[in-house]
Every structure is written in C-alpha cells, then in structure tokens.
Coordinates of C-alpha atoms and ligand atoms in Angstrom, one line a residue:
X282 CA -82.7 -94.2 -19.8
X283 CA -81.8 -97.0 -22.6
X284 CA -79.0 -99.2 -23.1
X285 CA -76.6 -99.1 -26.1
X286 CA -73.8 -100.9 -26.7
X287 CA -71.2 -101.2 -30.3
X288 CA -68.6 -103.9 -30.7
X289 CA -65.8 -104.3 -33.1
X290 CA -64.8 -107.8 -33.6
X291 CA -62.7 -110.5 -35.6
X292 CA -66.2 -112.7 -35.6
X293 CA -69.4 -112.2 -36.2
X294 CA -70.8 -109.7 -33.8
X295 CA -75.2 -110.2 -34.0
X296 CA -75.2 -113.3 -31.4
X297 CA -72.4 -110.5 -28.9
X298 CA -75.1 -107.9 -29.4
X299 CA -77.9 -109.5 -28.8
X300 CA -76.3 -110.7 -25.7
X301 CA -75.4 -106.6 -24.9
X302 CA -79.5 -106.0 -25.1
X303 CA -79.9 -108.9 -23.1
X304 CA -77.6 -108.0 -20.4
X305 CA -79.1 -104.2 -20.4
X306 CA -82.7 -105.1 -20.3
X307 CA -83.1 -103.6 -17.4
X308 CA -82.5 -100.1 -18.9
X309 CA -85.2 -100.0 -21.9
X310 CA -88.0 -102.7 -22.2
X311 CA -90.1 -100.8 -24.8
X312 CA -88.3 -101.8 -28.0
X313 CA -84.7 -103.0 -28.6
X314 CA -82.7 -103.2 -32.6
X315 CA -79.6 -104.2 -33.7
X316 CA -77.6 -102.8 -36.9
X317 CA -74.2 -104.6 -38.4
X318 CA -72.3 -104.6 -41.8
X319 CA -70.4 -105.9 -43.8
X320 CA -71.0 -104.7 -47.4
X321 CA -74.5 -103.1 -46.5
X322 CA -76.4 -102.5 -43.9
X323 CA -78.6 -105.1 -42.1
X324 CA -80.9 -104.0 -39.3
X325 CA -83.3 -106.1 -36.7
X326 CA -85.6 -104.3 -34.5
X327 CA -89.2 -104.0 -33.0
X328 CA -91.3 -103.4 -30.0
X329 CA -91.0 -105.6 -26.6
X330 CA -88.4 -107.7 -24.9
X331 CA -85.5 -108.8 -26.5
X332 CA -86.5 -112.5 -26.1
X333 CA -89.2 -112.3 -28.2
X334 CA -87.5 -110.1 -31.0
X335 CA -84.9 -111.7 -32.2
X336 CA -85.3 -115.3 -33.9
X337 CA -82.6 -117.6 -34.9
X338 CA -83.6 -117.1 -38.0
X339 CA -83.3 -112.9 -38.0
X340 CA -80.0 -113.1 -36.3
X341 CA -78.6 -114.6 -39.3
X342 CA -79.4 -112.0 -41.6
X343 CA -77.2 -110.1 -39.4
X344 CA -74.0 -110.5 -40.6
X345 CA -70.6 -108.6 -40.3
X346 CA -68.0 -107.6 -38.0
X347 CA -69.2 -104.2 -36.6
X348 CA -72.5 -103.7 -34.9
X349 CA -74.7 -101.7 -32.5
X350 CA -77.7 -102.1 -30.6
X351 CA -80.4 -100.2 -28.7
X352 CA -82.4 -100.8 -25.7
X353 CA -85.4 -98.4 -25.6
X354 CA -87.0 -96.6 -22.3
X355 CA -88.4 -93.3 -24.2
X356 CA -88.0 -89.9 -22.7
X357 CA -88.3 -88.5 -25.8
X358 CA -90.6 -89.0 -29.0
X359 CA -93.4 -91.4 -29.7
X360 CA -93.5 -94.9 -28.9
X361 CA -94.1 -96.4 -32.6
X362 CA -91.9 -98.9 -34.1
X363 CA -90.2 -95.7 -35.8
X364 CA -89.0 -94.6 -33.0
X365 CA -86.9 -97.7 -32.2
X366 CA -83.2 -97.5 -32.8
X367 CA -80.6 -97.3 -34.0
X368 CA -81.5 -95.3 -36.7
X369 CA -79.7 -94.7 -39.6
X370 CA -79.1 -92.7 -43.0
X371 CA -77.6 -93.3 -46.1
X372 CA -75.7 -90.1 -46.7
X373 CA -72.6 -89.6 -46.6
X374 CA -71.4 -93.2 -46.5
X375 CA -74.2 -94.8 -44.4
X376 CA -74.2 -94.2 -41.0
X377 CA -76.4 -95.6 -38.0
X378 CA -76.6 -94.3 -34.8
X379 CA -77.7 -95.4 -30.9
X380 CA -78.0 -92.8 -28.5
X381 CA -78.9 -92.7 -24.9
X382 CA -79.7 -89.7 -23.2
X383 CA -82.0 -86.7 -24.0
X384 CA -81.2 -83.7 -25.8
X385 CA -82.4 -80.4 -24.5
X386 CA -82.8 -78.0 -27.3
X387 CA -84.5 -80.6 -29.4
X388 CA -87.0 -78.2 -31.1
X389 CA -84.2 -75.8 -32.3
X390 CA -82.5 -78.0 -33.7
X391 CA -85.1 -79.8 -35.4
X392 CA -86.2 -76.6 -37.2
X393 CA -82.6 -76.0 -38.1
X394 CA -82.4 -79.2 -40.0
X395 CA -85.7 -79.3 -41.4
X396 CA -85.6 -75.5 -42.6
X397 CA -81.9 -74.8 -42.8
X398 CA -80.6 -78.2 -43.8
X399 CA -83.3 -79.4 -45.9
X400 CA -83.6 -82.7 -44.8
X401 CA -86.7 -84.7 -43.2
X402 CA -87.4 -85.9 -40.1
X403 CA -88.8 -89.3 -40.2
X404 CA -89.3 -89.6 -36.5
X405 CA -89.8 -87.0 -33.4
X406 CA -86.9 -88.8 -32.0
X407 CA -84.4 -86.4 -30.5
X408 CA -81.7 -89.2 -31.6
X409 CA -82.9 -88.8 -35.5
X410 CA -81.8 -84.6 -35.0
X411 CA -78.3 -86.0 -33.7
X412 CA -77.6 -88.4 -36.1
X413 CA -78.5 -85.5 -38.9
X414 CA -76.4 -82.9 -37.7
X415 CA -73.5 -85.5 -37.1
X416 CA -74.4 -87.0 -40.9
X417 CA -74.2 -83.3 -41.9
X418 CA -71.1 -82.0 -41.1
X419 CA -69.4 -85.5 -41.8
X420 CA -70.7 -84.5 -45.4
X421 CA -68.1 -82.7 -46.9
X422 CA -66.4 -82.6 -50.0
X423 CA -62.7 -83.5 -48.5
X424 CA -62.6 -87.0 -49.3
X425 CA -60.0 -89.1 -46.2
X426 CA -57.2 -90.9 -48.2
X427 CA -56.7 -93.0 -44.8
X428 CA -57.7 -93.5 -41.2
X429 CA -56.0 -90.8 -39.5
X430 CA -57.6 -88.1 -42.1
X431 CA -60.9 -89.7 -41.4
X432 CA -60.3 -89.5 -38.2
X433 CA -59.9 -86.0 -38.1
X434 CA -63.1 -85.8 -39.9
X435 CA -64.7 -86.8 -37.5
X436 CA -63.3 -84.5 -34.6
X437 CA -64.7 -82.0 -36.6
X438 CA -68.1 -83.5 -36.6
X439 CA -68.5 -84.4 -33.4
X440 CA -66.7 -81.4 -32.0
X441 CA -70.0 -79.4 -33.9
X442 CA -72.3 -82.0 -31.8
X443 CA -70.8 -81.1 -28.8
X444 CA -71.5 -77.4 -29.7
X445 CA -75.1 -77.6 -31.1
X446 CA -76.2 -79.8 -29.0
X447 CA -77.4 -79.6 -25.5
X448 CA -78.1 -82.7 -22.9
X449 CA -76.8 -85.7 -22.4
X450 CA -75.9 -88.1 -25.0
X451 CA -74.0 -91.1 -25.2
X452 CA -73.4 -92.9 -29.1
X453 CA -72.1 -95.3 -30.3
X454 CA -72.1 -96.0 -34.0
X455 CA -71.1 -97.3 -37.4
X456 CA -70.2 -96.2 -40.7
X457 CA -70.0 -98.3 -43.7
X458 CA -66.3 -98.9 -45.0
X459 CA -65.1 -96.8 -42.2
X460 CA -65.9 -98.4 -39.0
X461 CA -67.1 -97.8 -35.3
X462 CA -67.1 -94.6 -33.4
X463 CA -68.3 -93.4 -30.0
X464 CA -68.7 -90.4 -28.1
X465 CA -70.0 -89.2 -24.8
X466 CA -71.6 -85.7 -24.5
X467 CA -69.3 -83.1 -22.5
X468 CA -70.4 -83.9 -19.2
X469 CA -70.5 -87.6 -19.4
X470 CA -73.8 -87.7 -17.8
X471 CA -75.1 -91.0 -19.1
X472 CA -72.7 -93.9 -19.0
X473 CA -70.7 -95.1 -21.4
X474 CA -68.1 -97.8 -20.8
X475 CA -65.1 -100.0 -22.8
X476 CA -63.2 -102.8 -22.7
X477 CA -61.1 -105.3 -24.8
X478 CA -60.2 -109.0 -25.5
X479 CA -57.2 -110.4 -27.6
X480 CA -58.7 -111.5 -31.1
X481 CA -56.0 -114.3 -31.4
X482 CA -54.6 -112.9 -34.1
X483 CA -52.3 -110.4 -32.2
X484 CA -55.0 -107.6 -32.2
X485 CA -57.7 -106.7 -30.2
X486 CA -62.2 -106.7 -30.3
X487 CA -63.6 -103.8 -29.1
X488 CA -66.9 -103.1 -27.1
X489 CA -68.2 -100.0 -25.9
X490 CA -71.5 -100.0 -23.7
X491 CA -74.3 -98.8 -21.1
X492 CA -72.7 -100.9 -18.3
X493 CA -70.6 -103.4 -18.4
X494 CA -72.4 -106.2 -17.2
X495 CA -72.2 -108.4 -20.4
X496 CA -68.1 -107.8 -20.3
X497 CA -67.3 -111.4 -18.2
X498 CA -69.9 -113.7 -19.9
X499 CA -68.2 -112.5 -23.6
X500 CA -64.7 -112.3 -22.6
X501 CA -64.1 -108.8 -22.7
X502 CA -61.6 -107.0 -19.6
X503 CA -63.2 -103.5 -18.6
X504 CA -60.7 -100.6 -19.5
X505 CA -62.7 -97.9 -17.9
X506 CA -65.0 -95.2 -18.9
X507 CA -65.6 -93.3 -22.2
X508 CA -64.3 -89.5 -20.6
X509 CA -66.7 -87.0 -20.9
X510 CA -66.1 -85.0 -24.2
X511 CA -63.9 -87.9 -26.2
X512 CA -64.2 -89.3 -29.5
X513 CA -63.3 -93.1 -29.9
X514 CA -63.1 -94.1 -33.1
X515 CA -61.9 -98.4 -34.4
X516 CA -61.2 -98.2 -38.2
X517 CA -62.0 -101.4 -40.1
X518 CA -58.3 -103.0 -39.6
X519 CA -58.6 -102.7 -35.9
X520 CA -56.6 -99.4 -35.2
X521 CA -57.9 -97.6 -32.6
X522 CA -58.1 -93.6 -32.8
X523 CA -59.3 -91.3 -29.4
X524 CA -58.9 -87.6 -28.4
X525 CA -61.1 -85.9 -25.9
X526 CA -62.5 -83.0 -28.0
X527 CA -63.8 -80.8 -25.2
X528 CA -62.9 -80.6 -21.2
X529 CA -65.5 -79.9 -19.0
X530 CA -66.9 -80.9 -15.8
X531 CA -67.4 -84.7 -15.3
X532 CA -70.6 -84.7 -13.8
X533 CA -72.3 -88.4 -14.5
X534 CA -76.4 -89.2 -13.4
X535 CA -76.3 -89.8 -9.7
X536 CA -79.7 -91.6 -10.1
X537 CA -77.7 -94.9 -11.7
X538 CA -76.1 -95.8 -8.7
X539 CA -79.1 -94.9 -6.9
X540 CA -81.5 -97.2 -9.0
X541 CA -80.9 -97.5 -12.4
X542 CA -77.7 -99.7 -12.9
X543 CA -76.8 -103.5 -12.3
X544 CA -75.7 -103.7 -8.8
X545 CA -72.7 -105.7 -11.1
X546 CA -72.1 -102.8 -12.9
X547 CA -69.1 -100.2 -12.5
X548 CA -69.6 -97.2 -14.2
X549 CA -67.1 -94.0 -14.1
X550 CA -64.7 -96.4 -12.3
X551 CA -66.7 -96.7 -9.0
X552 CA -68.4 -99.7 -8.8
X553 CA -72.4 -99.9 -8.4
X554 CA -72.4 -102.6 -5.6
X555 CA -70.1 -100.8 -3.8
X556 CA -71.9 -97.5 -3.6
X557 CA -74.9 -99.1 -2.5
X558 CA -73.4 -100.5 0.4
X559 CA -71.9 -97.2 1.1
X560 CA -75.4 -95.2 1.0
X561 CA -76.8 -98.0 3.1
X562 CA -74.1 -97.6 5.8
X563 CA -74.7 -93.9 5.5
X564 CA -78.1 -93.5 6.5
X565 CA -77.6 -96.3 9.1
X566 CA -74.7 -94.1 11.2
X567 CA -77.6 -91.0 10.4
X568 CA -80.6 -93.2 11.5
X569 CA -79.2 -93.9 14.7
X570 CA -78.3 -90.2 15.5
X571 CA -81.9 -89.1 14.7
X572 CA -83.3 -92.2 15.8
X573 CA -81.4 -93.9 18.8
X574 CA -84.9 -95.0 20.1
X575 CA -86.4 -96.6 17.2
X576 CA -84.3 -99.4 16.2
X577 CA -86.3 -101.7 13.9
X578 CA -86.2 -105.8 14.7
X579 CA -85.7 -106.2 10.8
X580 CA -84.9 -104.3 7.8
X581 CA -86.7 -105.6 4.6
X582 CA -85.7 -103.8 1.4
X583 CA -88.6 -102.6 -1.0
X584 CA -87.0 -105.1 -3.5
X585 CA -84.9 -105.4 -5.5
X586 CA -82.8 -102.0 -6.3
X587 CA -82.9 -101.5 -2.6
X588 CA -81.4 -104.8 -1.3
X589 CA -77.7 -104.0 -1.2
X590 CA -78.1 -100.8 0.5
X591 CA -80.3 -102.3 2.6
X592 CA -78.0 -105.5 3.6
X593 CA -75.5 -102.9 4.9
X594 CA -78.1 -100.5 7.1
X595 CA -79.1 -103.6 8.9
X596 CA -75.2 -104.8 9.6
X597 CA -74.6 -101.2 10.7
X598 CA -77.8 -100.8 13.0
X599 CA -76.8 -104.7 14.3
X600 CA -80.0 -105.8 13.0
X601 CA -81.3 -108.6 10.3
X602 CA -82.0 -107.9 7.3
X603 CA -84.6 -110.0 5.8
X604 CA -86.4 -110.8 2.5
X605 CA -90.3 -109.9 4.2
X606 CA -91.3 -109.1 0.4
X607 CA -91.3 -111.1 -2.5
X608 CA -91.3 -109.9 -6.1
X609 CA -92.6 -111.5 -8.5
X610 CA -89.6 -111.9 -11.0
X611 CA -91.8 -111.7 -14.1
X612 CA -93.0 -108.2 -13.7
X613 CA -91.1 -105.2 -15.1
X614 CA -90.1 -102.7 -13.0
X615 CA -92.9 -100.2 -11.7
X616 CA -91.1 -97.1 -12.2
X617 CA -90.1 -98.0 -16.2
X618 CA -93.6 -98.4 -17.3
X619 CA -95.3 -95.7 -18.7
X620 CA -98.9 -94.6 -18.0
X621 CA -99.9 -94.5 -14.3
X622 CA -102.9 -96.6 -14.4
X623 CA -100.5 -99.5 -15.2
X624 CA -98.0 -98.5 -12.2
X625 CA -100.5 -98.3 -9.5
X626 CA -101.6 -101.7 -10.8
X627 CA -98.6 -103.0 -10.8
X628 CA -97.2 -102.7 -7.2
X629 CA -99.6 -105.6 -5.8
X630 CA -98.7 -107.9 -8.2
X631 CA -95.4 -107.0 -7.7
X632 CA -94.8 -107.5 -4.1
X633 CA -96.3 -109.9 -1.9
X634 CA -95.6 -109.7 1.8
X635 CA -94.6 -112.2 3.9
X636 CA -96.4 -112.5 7.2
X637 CA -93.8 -114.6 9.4
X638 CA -91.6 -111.9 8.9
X639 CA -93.8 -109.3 9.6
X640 CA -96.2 -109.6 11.9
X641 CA -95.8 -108.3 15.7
X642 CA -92.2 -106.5 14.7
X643 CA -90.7 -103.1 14.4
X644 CA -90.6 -103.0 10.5
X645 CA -88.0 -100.9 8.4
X646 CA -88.6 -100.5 4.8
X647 CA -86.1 -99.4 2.6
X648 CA -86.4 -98.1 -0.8
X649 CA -83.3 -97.0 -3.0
X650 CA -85.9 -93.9 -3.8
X651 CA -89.4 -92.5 -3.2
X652 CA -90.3 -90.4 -6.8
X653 CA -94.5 -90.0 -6.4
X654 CA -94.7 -92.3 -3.3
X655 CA -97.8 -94.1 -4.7
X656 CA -95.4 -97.3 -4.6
X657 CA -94.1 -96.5 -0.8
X658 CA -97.7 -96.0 0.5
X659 CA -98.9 -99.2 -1.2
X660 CA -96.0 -101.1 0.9
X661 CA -96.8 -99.2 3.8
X662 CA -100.4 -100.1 4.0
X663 CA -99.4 -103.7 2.7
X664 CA -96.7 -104.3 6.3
X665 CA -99.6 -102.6 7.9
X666 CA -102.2 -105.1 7.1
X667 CA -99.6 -107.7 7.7
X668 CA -99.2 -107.0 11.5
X669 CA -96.4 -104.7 11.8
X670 CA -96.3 -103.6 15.0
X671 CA -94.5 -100.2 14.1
X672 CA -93.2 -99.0 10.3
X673 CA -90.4 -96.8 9.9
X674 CA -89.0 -96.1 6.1
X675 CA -85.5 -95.1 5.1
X676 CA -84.3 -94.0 2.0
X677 CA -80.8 -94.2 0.0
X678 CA -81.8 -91.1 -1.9
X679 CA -82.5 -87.6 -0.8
X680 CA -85.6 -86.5 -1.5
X681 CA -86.6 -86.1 -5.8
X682 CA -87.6 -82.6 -6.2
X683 CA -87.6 -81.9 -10.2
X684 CA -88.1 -83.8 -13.4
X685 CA -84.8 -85.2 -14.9
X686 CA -84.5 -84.0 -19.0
X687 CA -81.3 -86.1 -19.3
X688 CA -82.6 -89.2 -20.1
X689 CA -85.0 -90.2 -17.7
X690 CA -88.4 -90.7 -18.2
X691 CA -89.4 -88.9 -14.6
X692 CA -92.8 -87.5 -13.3
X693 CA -93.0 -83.8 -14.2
X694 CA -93.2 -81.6 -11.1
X695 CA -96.7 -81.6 -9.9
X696 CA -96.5 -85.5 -10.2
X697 CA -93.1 -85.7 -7.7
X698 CA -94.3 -86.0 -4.3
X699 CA -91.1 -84.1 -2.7
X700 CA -91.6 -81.8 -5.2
X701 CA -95.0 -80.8 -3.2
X702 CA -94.8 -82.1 0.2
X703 CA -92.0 -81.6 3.0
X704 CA -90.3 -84.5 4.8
X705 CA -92.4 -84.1 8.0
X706 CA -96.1 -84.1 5.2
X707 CA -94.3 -86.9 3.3
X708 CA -94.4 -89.0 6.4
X709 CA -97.9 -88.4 7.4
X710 CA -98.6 -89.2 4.1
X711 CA -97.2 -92.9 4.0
X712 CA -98.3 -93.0 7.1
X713 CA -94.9 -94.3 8.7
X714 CA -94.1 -93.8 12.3
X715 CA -90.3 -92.9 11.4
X716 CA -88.6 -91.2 8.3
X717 CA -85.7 -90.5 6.8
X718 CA -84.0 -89.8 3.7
X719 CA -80.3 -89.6 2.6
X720 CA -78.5 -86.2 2.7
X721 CA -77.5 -85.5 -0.7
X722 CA -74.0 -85.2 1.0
X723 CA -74.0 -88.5 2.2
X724 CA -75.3 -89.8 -1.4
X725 CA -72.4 -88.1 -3.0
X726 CA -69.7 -89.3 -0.5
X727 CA -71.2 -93.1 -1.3
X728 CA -70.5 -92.6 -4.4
X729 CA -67.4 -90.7 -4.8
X730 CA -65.5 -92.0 -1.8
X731 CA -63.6 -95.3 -3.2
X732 CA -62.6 -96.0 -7.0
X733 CA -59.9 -94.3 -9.5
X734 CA -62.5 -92.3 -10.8
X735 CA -62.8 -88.7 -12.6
X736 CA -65.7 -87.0 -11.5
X737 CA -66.0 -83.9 -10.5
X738 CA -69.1 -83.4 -9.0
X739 CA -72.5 -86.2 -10.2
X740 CA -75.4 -84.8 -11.7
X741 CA -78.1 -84.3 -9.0
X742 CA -80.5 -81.7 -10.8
X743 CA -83.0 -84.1 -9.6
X744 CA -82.4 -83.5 -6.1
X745 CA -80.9 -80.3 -6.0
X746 CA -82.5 -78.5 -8.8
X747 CA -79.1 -77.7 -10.1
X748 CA -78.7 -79.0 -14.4
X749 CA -75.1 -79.4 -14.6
X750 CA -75.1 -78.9 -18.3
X751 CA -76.5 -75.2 -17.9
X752 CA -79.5 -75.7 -20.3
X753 CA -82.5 -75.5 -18.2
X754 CA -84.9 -72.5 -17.1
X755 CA -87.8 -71.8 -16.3
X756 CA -89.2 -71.6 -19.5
X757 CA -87.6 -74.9 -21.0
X758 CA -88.8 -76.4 -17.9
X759 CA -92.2 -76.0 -19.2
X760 CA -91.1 -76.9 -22.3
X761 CA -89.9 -80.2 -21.5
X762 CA -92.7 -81.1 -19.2
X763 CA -95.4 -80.5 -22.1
X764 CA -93.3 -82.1 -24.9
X765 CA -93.2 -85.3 -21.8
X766 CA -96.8 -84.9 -21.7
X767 CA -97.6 -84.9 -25.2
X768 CA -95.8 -87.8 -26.0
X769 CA -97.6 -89.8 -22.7
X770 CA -101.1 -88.7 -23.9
X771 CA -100.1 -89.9 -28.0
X772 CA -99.2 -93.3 -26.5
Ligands
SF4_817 FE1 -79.6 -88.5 -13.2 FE2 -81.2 -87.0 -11.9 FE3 -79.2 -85.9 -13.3 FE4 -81.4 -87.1 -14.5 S1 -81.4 -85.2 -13.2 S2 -79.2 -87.3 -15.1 S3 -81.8 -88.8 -13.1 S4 -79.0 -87.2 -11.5

C-alpha cells in the first residue's frame, strides 16, 4: 500500500520527512527514500526500516526546502534496492516522483515508452512508467516565463496521466527550480491528505501525505483531502496553484479503514477511529439478532487493527472487552510480509494468549478481517488449547472475495479463503461454534455515516467484485495475478 508524503517548507525539510516515513511505517516496511533540493538533487534510500536507514550523518546530505519520501509495501515490481522510491529523472528539469497505488495497464504502457518513446526502463516499477509519461509530456518546447504558465503546464501533463493511465495512484513530487506538485488519480482511491502551518514569515509550509498522522507532532493543521482528479502544485516562493482536472466518482479503498490506516488517522474527512467504532457497533446490533443466545463473557480483539472495533461490540453486547492476547510489539504485521512460509510463522510469535482470561469462558474473537484464514484458525486453535469453553468469531469486514490491483499486495484468488469457501464452510473450517461477518452495507454506513466528506460510493472490488475504476476483466485478472506471482517467486 506504501506511504508517501512531500513538504514545502521555510526550513529544512530531511529531519520533517523522515519523521513522515516514521509516522507511516505501518504502510510499507520493505524499503523507505527520501529526495530534497536545493540546487541539485540529493536522495537517501535503501531496504528495511526507517530506523536503521537513515544516519545522522545521511540526513545531512539532505539539504533544501522541498522534499519527498517513500514508504515501500510492493504490489508491483521486484523487491531490489532499484525498486525503492522516489525515483527520479533528469529530463526536463529534474523531476522525482513517489507514488502509491498500482497501475493497471502497466504492460501497455511500458511498451509505449520503451518502443514509442524511446526511453529505458531502469526498473519494472509501475511508478518508473508514471514518472516517464508525466516527464514526457512536461517536455515540451514552450518554455513557462512564470508560475501560472508552468502551472498550466502541468494540467496538461497530468491531465494526459489521468488519461493514459489506469489504477490508482497518489504522487507527490518535485521539480528542480520549479517546486512541489501532487495529484491523486480520478477516483481518489488511495489516500492522499494536506495541511498547513504559518512559516512566521506571513506565509505558509505545506505538507501533503498518506495519513495524517505526523500533522500534530510537526505542527501542521489538517485541511482536508487531495479531491480525486486535482492537481496541487507550491511554486518555489510559496504560492500555491490547484484545479481538479477531471470529475469523477470519489470512490476511496474501503480496506484502510478496515485495516490499513492509523486508527489516528482521518482520511477523506471521516476519521479512522471513528469508523471503527461504528463497524464494531454494527455487527454488535447484527450479532445479537442472529445470535440472541450466544452472548460471549468477553470480547478479545485479534490485536491490534481490531481493538477499536472491538471496544465498541463489547459496550454494545454489555459485555467486557479484554486484552486475552498479547502481541508482541516487535513483529511486523503478518499480513504485510511477503512469502507465506514467513506468515504462517509468524502468527505464534505474534500472539501469545493469556490463560486467566480464557480459560472456562464463552470467547469472542474479533478480527478487523479474515483474507486466507490461516491467521484466524491459528487463534482459534490457540483460545482452544487455552480452555475456552465456547469460540465464536466476528468480523468488521465482509467477507474478501477477489484480489485487490489498486495497491494492495493481496492473495490472488485461489489463495482467499472467501474466495473458495461459503460462510457456513468458513466456519467449520476455523472451527468456531458461531460466525459472522459484516454486511458490506453495514461497512459502508460505518464509514460514510459521520464527517464532511465527498465520497460517493468506497471502493469495495475486494468484497464485491466490483473495480470502481472500470479496468479489470477477466483477462487482466489473470494478468495481474501472474505478474503478482512472478514478482513473489523472483523475491
Ligand atoms: Fe481497497 Fe479492496 Fe479497493 Fe483494493 S480492492 S482499493 S483493498 S477496497
């Protein structure tokens, strides 16, 4: 899914961008960069944590007043140190690039630049083809005399991006003399947020990012979302220029308030935290109509994506909620590592169980989601061994029936258990004596029923089948899955 963030400042902005990557950790642990300049460009990156990346020493080197940075989670292209971002190239004017998201009609447009445009592909990065047609059509002979004609510029570049490309993609970027500019792709379906801060100086810093979790700690006030289908471009004095290029339906990734975001985080204008208590109290009000004879003594949440949904089933069923597993802080999620073999590994070190809070009760686990329910089993068998008297298992999301190309690295079909099994198999398989999921109704009313937000309808092709950006058959579907497996069998 990746994080990416670009700040325009009066200061320095390395040690504010490293503290972006550090605040959006959570969304990419592969491989995490940061680009600035001032007269030239200077660029940090590499493979692993942020922690362990970036030295006193390295940060220094990045100096300048405009920057970007990159948190990597690949869904797309190889996992060398040439795929980290942002990437960048030199004509016209220099220009580097973050993107999160994934880009549907990558191999077309590949060919067209490689064949068509002449130019090479360093990477199989779907960002590298994005940057290149943006670079591209930026290249022109008009030379800008001022802002406002750059500006205009780049309307016409992105507006091509929006046209060629197909996906999701949010950017933000930089261009040497010029400035920063972001855009989010026509549906807005990965996040992309803003705010400001006074610069003392009777102006204002800018920051544009993934969440906006890092916005308190660095001063900035949020100002809302990036709309679907604008262009935001800061020139180097400060001036700020924005048009939304394209309308279309605002249909943001569903899964982020599901599992992917900071609780802490409000994207699209609805808040993250608030959501989750909403999906929680959802799926109580439905437990209790399908259930009205199996009410658990506590709920424990398959920690920690699921705690705030769960904290509000257990006020609504009038039971207590209770911390029965304990995760081990110091391993990475589950679901973001690649490979299997490390996954299934992963879940025992993960989680240990607590037996005081276990042992002899009615048991409800709840998981934000279930994706190939190796994970839920494990906790299953895990209460189980503990003592539970009975296990029932709730879940804040509906049931995850196809792979997501949109920037999420998700099992392909065959690997997605709902995409195999019914709700009545699925139970029998995890071998629970009650389940339920969320309706995909209820999900979307958590979601959309408090904030001054925009959206149309969220992005649920993940549950429903349904790819809001109309790029996906059959045959891409197949596509997609081998180009997915490809790149898991090259790592
Ligand atoms: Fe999000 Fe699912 Fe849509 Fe992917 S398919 S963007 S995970 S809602």
């Amino acid at each position: 899914m990746c994080g990416i963030a670009g700040i325009y400042s009066h200061k320095s902005v390395a040690a504010e961008l490293y503290d972006c990557i550090i605040h959006l950790q959570h969304r990419g642990q592969d491989a995490a960069g940061i680009m600035t300049y001032d007269d030239r460009m200077h660029k940090e990156k590499g493979m692993g944590l942020a922690q362990g990346l970036f030295t006193e020493a390295k940060m220094k080197l990045l100096t300048g007043n405009i920057g970007i940075s990159h948190n990597r989670y690949p869904t797309h292209g190889g996992f060398g140190h040439g795929e980290v971002q942002p990437f960048w190239t030199s004509v016209p004017y220099g220009i580097a690039l973050a993107h999160n998201g994934n880009i549907t009609n990558y191999a077309e447009l590949a060919e067209e630049i490689t064949k068509q445009e002449t130019r090479y592909l360093n990477t199989t990065s779907d960002s590298e083809v994005l940057l290149h047609l943006f670079a591209d059509r930026l290249h022109q002979n008009r030379q800008p005399n001022n802002s406002e004609e750059f500006f205009d510029l780049l309307c016409d570049a992105v507006s091509t991006v929006f046209r060629k490309v197909n996906g999701a993609y949010s950017i933000t970027a930089l261009i040497i003399g010029k400035g920063l500019v972001v855009f989010r792709d026509p549906h807005g379906i990965r996040p992309l947020v803003k705010g400001e801060r006074p610069n003392g100086n009777g102006g204002k810093d800018y920051i544009f990012a993934s969440e906006n979790t890092m916005f308190y700690s660095l001063g900035y006030q949020p100002k809302g979302t990036v709309l679907p289908g604008e262009l935001i471009y800061i020139d180097e004095e400060g001036n700020m220029f924005t048009k939304r290029l394209i309308k279309k339906e605002f249909n943001p990734c569903i899964f982020e308030y599901v599992y992917f975001s900071r609780p802490d985080a409000t994207l699209n204008d609805v808040s993250v935290y608030r959501s989750r208590l909403r999906m929680g109290q959802n799926l109580a009000e439905a437990w209790k109509k399908k259930y009205p004879d199996k009410i658990p003594d506590i709920v424990i949440p398959a920690p920690s994506t699921a705690n705030t949904a769960a904290l509000s089933f257990a006020n609504e069923l009038g039971v207590r909620y209770s911390e029965g597993l304990y995760k081990n802080p110091f391993i990475g999620r589950t679901f973001i590592m690649p490979g299997q073999a490390e996954r299934k590994k992963s879940v025992k070190y993960k989680l240990v169980p607590q037996e005081t809070e276990i042992r002899g009760k009615k048991v409800m686990i709840m998981d934000d989601s279930i994706v190939r329910g190796n994970t839920s089993m494990e906790i299953v068998r895990m209460l189980k061994d503990f003592g539970a008297e009975e296990v029932y298992f709730a879940v804040a999301c509906p049931p995850v029936k196809s792979p997501c190309f949109y920037g999420v690295d998700m099992p392909t079909r065959g690997e997605l258990i709902a995409g195999n099994m019914s709700e009545n198999e699925i139970e029998h398989y995890l071998n629970v004596d009650a389940l339920l999921y969320q309706k995909i109704e209820d999900l979307v009313e958590a979601v959309m029923r408090k904030g001054d937000h925009h959206i149309d309808t969220p992005c649920m092709a993940c549950l429903n089948g349904h790819y809001v950006a109309n790029d996906i058959d059959e045959a891409k579907i197949k596509e997609m899955e081998t180009m997915r497996l490809n790149d898991r069998n090259e790592k």
